[in-house]
Structures are given as C-alpha cells and as structure tokens.
C-alpha cells in the first residue's frame, strides 16, 4: 500500500496541493481527456450525478454541461473550499464532505456515479466500488479514472510506494469483486510520454444492490 493510500496522509497532502491543484492538474488530466470521458459516460439532462473525490470541481464543471443535478463529495476540506469558491457553498452543486468507502447516501440515490483522480488514494478500492454500485440505480453508469500502471520497472516501484496504480487486469479484478458484470477500460494520455490514465465505465447490474459476492 502506498504512503498516500491513507486517509489522514491524503488529507494532509491535499491541504497543500489544493493551493496549486488547478495549475498542475491540466498537465495530467486536461479538458480534452475529461470531455472524452464525459462522452463515454453518456448522462442525460435529467440525471442526478454524484462526483466522488470532486476536489476543486474540475470534473464537476464538465458534468454541469450535461445536467444541473450534480452532487460533489470529497474528504478534503481544503479542496472543497476551492470548489465552494467556484460554485458557491450552497449553490447549484450540492457538496458533502465524506468518505468514498462509506457514502452518506441511501441506496439507488443517483442515476450515475463519477470519480476521477480519487481511486488512487482509497485504502480499500473494492469497498468504495461496492459503495458506488450501492448508491447508483440499476443500469446506471459508474465511471472511474485512475492512474495506469507504468511500464518501467523503476517507475513501478516508485508508483507502488506512493499510491495505487493499476492496469486493466487489476481493474477487471476490482470491478468484478465489487459486483460489476459489465465494464470496459480506456487508456487516456495528454501527450506521448506523459502519465496515462485508465478510465473504466461500468454498469450497475439490474439486480443493483443484491448481496455482494463472497
């Protein structure tokens, strides 16, 4: 487990990163990548969407171009303060401070679930994916963006020491263990030689929140 796959350390990390996050983020996850993922997401104007790990609201902004019913959740108070400055604390986006592994929402609360740049900090990603399945209506899309596993052995060791990086095979395992039956992966990259993102779009099974597989 990487050093940042710890909730307290991740909060401390984002206390400082939040100051420059919007400047750094476009070099890793830019508007073109976000907009491409939004097309795959395929949400409608009437959909209620949950943005988990919303941070300063970069993905939230994109989601609002599709629907007005967006809810944002993040564990970092400092990231949320930046989001409040953009959208208002009690504006059109309904923000919550909370944990991806224990979402403060009832079953089937949302038509769709989005999380970009958050899974790498989750200590138990399968538990969080089960929560994504629980709060999303049957048939609804769940989109997760995380860092693709590096090819270089040196960078693999560095990545493993910091946070969760994973490949398509590991994504298959996590989503299947969380109870998803239908999912596909896409590799995104800002430019050759830059960090790659692995973007997974899954569908909540029609039995939705049936008992988790053992």
GROMACS .gro file of C-alpha atoms in nm:
model
  214
    1UNK     CA    1   0.000   0.000   0.000
    2UNK     CA    2   0.136   0.341  -0.099
    3UNK     CA    3   0.207   0.615   0.150
    4UNK     CA    4  -0.091   0.822   0.028
    5UNK     CA    5  -0.337   0.531   0.049
    6UNK     CA    6  -0.409   0.654   0.399
    7UNK     CA    7  -0.692   0.896   0.463
    8UNK     CA    8  -0.512   1.118   0.713
    9UNK     CA    9  -0.199   1.145   0.499
   10UNK     CA   10  -0.406   1.210   0.186
   11UNK     CA   11  -0.593   1.492   0.364
   12UNK     CA   12  -0.263   1.649   0.472
   13UNK     CA   13  -0.127   1.611   0.118
   14UNK     CA   14  -0.427   1.792  -0.030
   15UNK     CA   15  -0.408   2.066   0.231
   16UNK     CA   16  -0.102   2.189   0.042
   17UNK     CA   17  -0.177   2.059  -0.307
   18UNK     CA   18  -0.513   2.240  -0.311
   19UNK     CA   19  -0.324   2.570  -0.339
   20UNK     CA   20  -0.181   2.477  -0.681
   21UNK     CA   21  -0.409   2.192  -0.789
   22UNK     CA   22  -0.584   2.381  -1.068
   23UNK     CA   23  -0.247   2.486  -1.210
   24UNK     CA   24  -0.093   2.137  -1.203
   25UNK     CA   25  -0.395   1.926  -1.294
   26UNK     CA   26  -0.414   2.019  -1.669
   27UNK     CA   27  -0.069   1.866  -1.722
   28UNK     CA   28  -0.206   1.526  -1.610
   29UNK     CA   29  -0.583   1.532  -1.665
   30UNK     CA   30  -0.687   1.805  -1.905
   31UNK     CA   31  -1.017   1.926  -2.053
   32UNK     CA   32  -0.984   1.714  -2.366
   33UNK     CA   33  -0.942   1.397  -2.160
   34UNK     CA   34  -1.228   1.495  -1.930
   35UNK     CA   35  -1.459   1.577  -2.220
   36UNK     CA   36  -1.379   1.247  -2.392
   37UNK     CA   37  -1.465   1.062  -2.070
   38UNK     CA   38  -1.788   1.261  -2.040
   39UNK     CA   39  -1.893   1.140  -2.385
   40UNK     CA   40  -1.835   0.779  -2.277
   41UNK     CA   41  -2.028   0.848  -1.956
   42UNK     CA   42  -2.340   0.925  -2.159
   43UNK     CA   43  -2.552   1.105  -1.900
   44UNK     CA   44  -2.876   1.290  -1.972
   45UNK     CA   45  -3.004   1.633  -1.864
   46UNK     CA   46  -3.244   1.475  -1.616
   47UNK     CA   47  -2.979   1.259  -1.445
   48UNK     CA   48  -2.868   1.307  -1.085
   49UNK     CA   49  -2.492   1.254  -1.076
   50UNK     CA   50  -2.253   1.201  -0.784
   51UNK     CA   51  -1.895   1.325  -0.828
   52UNK     CA   52  -1.681   1.143  -0.568
   53UNK     CA   53  -1.343   1.294  -0.493
   54UNK     CA   54  -1.466   1.609  -0.663
   55UNK     CA   55  -1.170   1.812  -0.536
   56UNK     CA   56  -1.174   2.169  -0.663
   57UNK     CA   57  -1.451   2.089  -0.911
   58UNK     CA   58  -1.270   2.032  -1.241
   59UNK     CA   59  -1.485   1.731  -1.335
   60UNK     CA   60  -1.787   1.890  -1.166
   61UNK     CA   61  -1.765   2.177  -1.413
   62UNK     CA   62  -1.776   1.932  -1.703
   63UNK     CA   63  -2.066   1.739  -1.554
   64UNK     CA   64  -2.267   2.061  -1.523
   65UNK     CA   65  -2.259   2.098  -1.900
   66UNK     CA   66  -2.475   1.785  -1.917
   67UNK     CA   67  -2.701   1.810  -1.611
   68UNK     CA   68  -2.787   2.065  -1.342
   69UNK     CA   69  -2.829   1.794  -1.076
   70UNK     CA   70  -2.469   1.735  -0.964
   71UNK     CA   71  -2.360   1.636  -0.614
   72UNK     CA   72  -1.995   1.658  -0.508
   73UNK     CA   73  -1.818   1.470  -0.230
   74UNK     CA   74  -1.460   1.497  -0.107
   75UNK     CA   75  -1.277   1.416   0.216
   76UNK     CA   76  -1.050   1.724   0.193
   77UNK     CA   77  -1.188   2.042   0.347
   78UNK     CA   78  -0.920   2.240   0.165
   79UNK     CA   79  -1.018   2.104  -0.177
   80UNK     CA   80  -1.384   2.172  -0.102
   81UNK     CA   81  -1.306   2.533  -0.008
   82UNK     CA   82  -1.169   2.579  -0.360
   83UNK     CA   83  -1.485   2.421  -0.502
   84UNK     CA   84  -1.705   2.650  -0.292
   85UNK     CA   85  -1.522   2.950  -0.436
   86UNK     CA   86  -1.619   2.836  -0.786
   87UNK     CA   87  -1.974   2.714  -0.735
   88UNK     CA   88  -2.085   2.855  -0.400
   89UNK     CA   89  -2.119   2.663  -0.077
   90UNK     CA   90  -2.495   2.640  -0.123
   91UNK     CA   91  -2.518   2.694  -0.495
   92UNK     CA   92  -2.630   2.464  -0.773
   93UNK     CA   93  -2.387   2.187  -0.674
   94UNK     CA   94  -2.471   2.003  -0.352
   95UNK     CA   95  -2.139   1.945  -0.177
   96UNK     CA   96  -2.069   1.698   0.101
   97UNK     CA   97  -1.755   1.618   0.294
   98UNK     CA   98  -1.728   1.242   0.322
   99UNK     CA   99  -1.559   0.910   0.258
  100UNK     CA  100  -1.578   0.717  -0.070
  101UNK     CA  101  -1.582   0.391   0.127
  102UNK     CA  102  -1.881   0.498   0.339
  103UNK     CA  103  -2.100   0.722   0.126
  104UNK     CA  104  -2.363   0.919   0.322
  105UNK     CA  105  -2.642   0.843   0.074
  106UNK     CA  106  -2.924   0.590   0.050
  107UNK     CA  107  -2.931   0.303  -0.197
  108UNK     CA  108  -3.015   0.399  -0.557
  109UNK     CA  109  -2.983   0.772  -0.485
  110UNK     CA  110  -2.814   0.860  -0.815
  111UNK     CA  111  -2.859   0.792  -1.184
  112UNK     CA  112  -2.482   0.796  -1.241
  113UNK     CA  113  -2.155   0.796  -1.044
  114UNK     CA  114  -1.831   0.966  -1.148
  115UNK     CA  115  -1.490   0.965  -0.980
  116UNK     CA  116  -1.172   1.098  -1.143
  117UNK     CA  117  -0.837   1.115  -0.969
  118UNK     CA  118  -0.958   0.969  -0.641
  119UNK     CA  119  -0.930   0.589  -0.651
  120UNK     CA  120  -0.552   0.605  -0.614
  121UNK     CA  121  -0.599   0.730  -0.256
  122UNK     CA  122  -0.860   0.473  -0.149
  123UNK     CA  123  -0.723   0.224   0.108
  124UNK     CA  124  -0.990  -0.027   0.004
  125UNK     CA  125  -1.091   0.040  -0.357
  126UNK     CA  126  -1.320  -0.263  -0.378
  127UNK     CA  127  -1.520  -0.137  -0.080
  128UNK     CA  128  -1.552   0.204  -0.245
  129UNK     CA  129  -1.661   0.045  -0.574
  130UNK     CA  130  -1.927  -0.151  -0.386
  131UNK     CA  131  -2.046   0.179  -0.244
  132UNK     CA  132  -2.057   0.324  -0.596
  133UNK     CA  133  -2.275   0.031  -0.701
  134UNK     CA  134  -2.496   0.068  -0.395
  135UNK     CA  135  -2.583   0.436  -0.441
  136UNK     CA  136  -2.629   0.416  -0.820
  137UNK     CA  137  -2.955   0.295  -0.972
  138UNK     CA  138  -2.958  -0.038  -1.159
  139UNK     CA  139  -2.836   0.008  -1.514
  140UNK     CA  140  -2.666   0.339  -1.432
  141UNK     CA  141  -2.307   0.416  -1.534
  142UNK     CA  142  -2.016   0.422  -1.291
  143UNK     CA  143  -1.705   0.592  -1.432
  144UNK     CA  144  -1.370   0.573  -1.255
  145UNK     CA  145  -1.049   0.743  -1.366
  146UNK     CA  146  -0.722   0.633  -1.208
  147UNK     CA  147  -0.351   0.621  -1.290
  148UNK     CA  148  -0.246   0.349  -1.532
  149UNK     CA  149   0.040   0.127  -1.413
  150UNK     CA  150   0.379   0.240  -1.555
  151UNK     CA  151   0.574   0.019  -1.794
  152UNK     CA  152   0.914   0.100  -1.645
  153UNK     CA  153   1.027  -0.116  -1.351
  154UNK     CA  154   1.180   0.189  -1.181
  155UNK     CA  155   0.857   0.388  -1.209
  156UNK     CA  156   0.656   0.085  -1.099
  157UNK     CA  157   0.849   0.074  -0.772
  158UNK     CA  158   0.806   0.447  -0.722
  159UNK     CA  159   0.434   0.428  -0.804
  160UNK     CA  160   0.377   0.137  -0.564
  161UNK     CA  161   0.544   0.334  -0.285
  162UNK     CA  162   0.321   0.639  -0.331
  163UNK     CA  163  -0.035   0.529  -0.410
  164UNK     CA  164  -0.248   0.290  -0.612
  165UNK     CA  165  -0.153   0.247  -0.976
  166UNK     CA  166  -0.320  -0.037  -1.163
  167UNK     CA  167  -0.353  -0.200  -1.504
  168UNK     CA  168  -0.654  -0.338  -1.691
  169UNK     CA  169  -0.619  -0.684  -1.534
  170UNK     CA  170  -0.627  -0.536  -1.183
  171UNK     CA  171  -0.920  -0.315  -1.282
  172UNK     CA  172  -1.103  -0.627  -1.402
  173UNK     CA  173  -1.042  -0.792  -1.065
  174UNK     CA  174  -1.156  -0.492  -0.859
  175UNK     CA  175  -1.474  -0.426  -1.054
  176UNK     CA  176  -1.571  -0.794  -1.065
  177UNK     CA  177  -1.506  -0.833  -0.693
  178UNK     CA  178  -1.724  -0.527  -0.629
  179UNK     CA  179  -2.013  -0.696  -0.811
  180UNK     CA  180  -1.998  -0.534  -1.154
  181UNK     CA  181  -2.059  -0.758  -1.451
  182UNK     CA  182  -2.027  -0.516  -1.744
  183UNK     CA  183  -1.733  -0.276  -1.776
  184UNK     CA  184  -1.476  -0.154  -2.027
  185UNK     CA  185  -1.143   0.026  -1.994
  186UNK     CA  186  -0.990   0.310  -2.194
  187UNK     CA  187  -0.633   0.440  -2.172
  188UNK     CA  188  -0.608   0.820  -2.194
  189UNK     CA  189  -0.296   1.034  -2.226
  190UNK     CA  190  -0.243   1.406  -2.270
  191UNK     CA  191   0.059   1.356  -2.495
  192UNK     CA  192   0.318   1.085  -2.563
  193UNK     CA  193   0.548   1.042  -2.265
  194UNK     CA  194   0.304   1.195  -2.015
  195UNK     CA  195   0.125   0.999  -1.739
  196UNK     CA  196  -0.153   0.769  -1.862
  197UNK     CA  197  -0.498   0.745  -1.710
  198UNK     CA  198  -0.709   0.431  -1.707
  199UNK     CA  199  -1.077   0.518  -1.740
  200UNK     CA  200  -1.334   0.248  -1.666
  201UNK     CA  201  -1.703   0.270  -1.746
  202UNK     CA  202  -1.914   0.010  -1.568
  203UNK     CA  203  -2.287  -0.053  -1.544
  204UNK     CA  204  -2.466  -0.132  -1.222
  205UNK     CA  205  -2.624  -0.477  -1.262
  206UNK     CA  206  -3.001  -0.489  -1.294
  207UNK     CA  207  -3.016  -0.656  -0.953
  208UNK     CA  208  -2.835  -0.340  -0.834
  209UNK     CA  209  -2.772  -0.388  -0.465
  210UNK     CA  210  -2.809  -0.760  -0.431
  211UNK     CA  211  -2.577  -0.923  -0.180
  212UNK     CA  212  -2.209  -0.874  -0.258
  213UNK     CA  213  -2.023  -1.173  -0.398
  214UNK     CA  214  -1.828  -1.372  -0.140
   0.00000   0.00000   0.00000
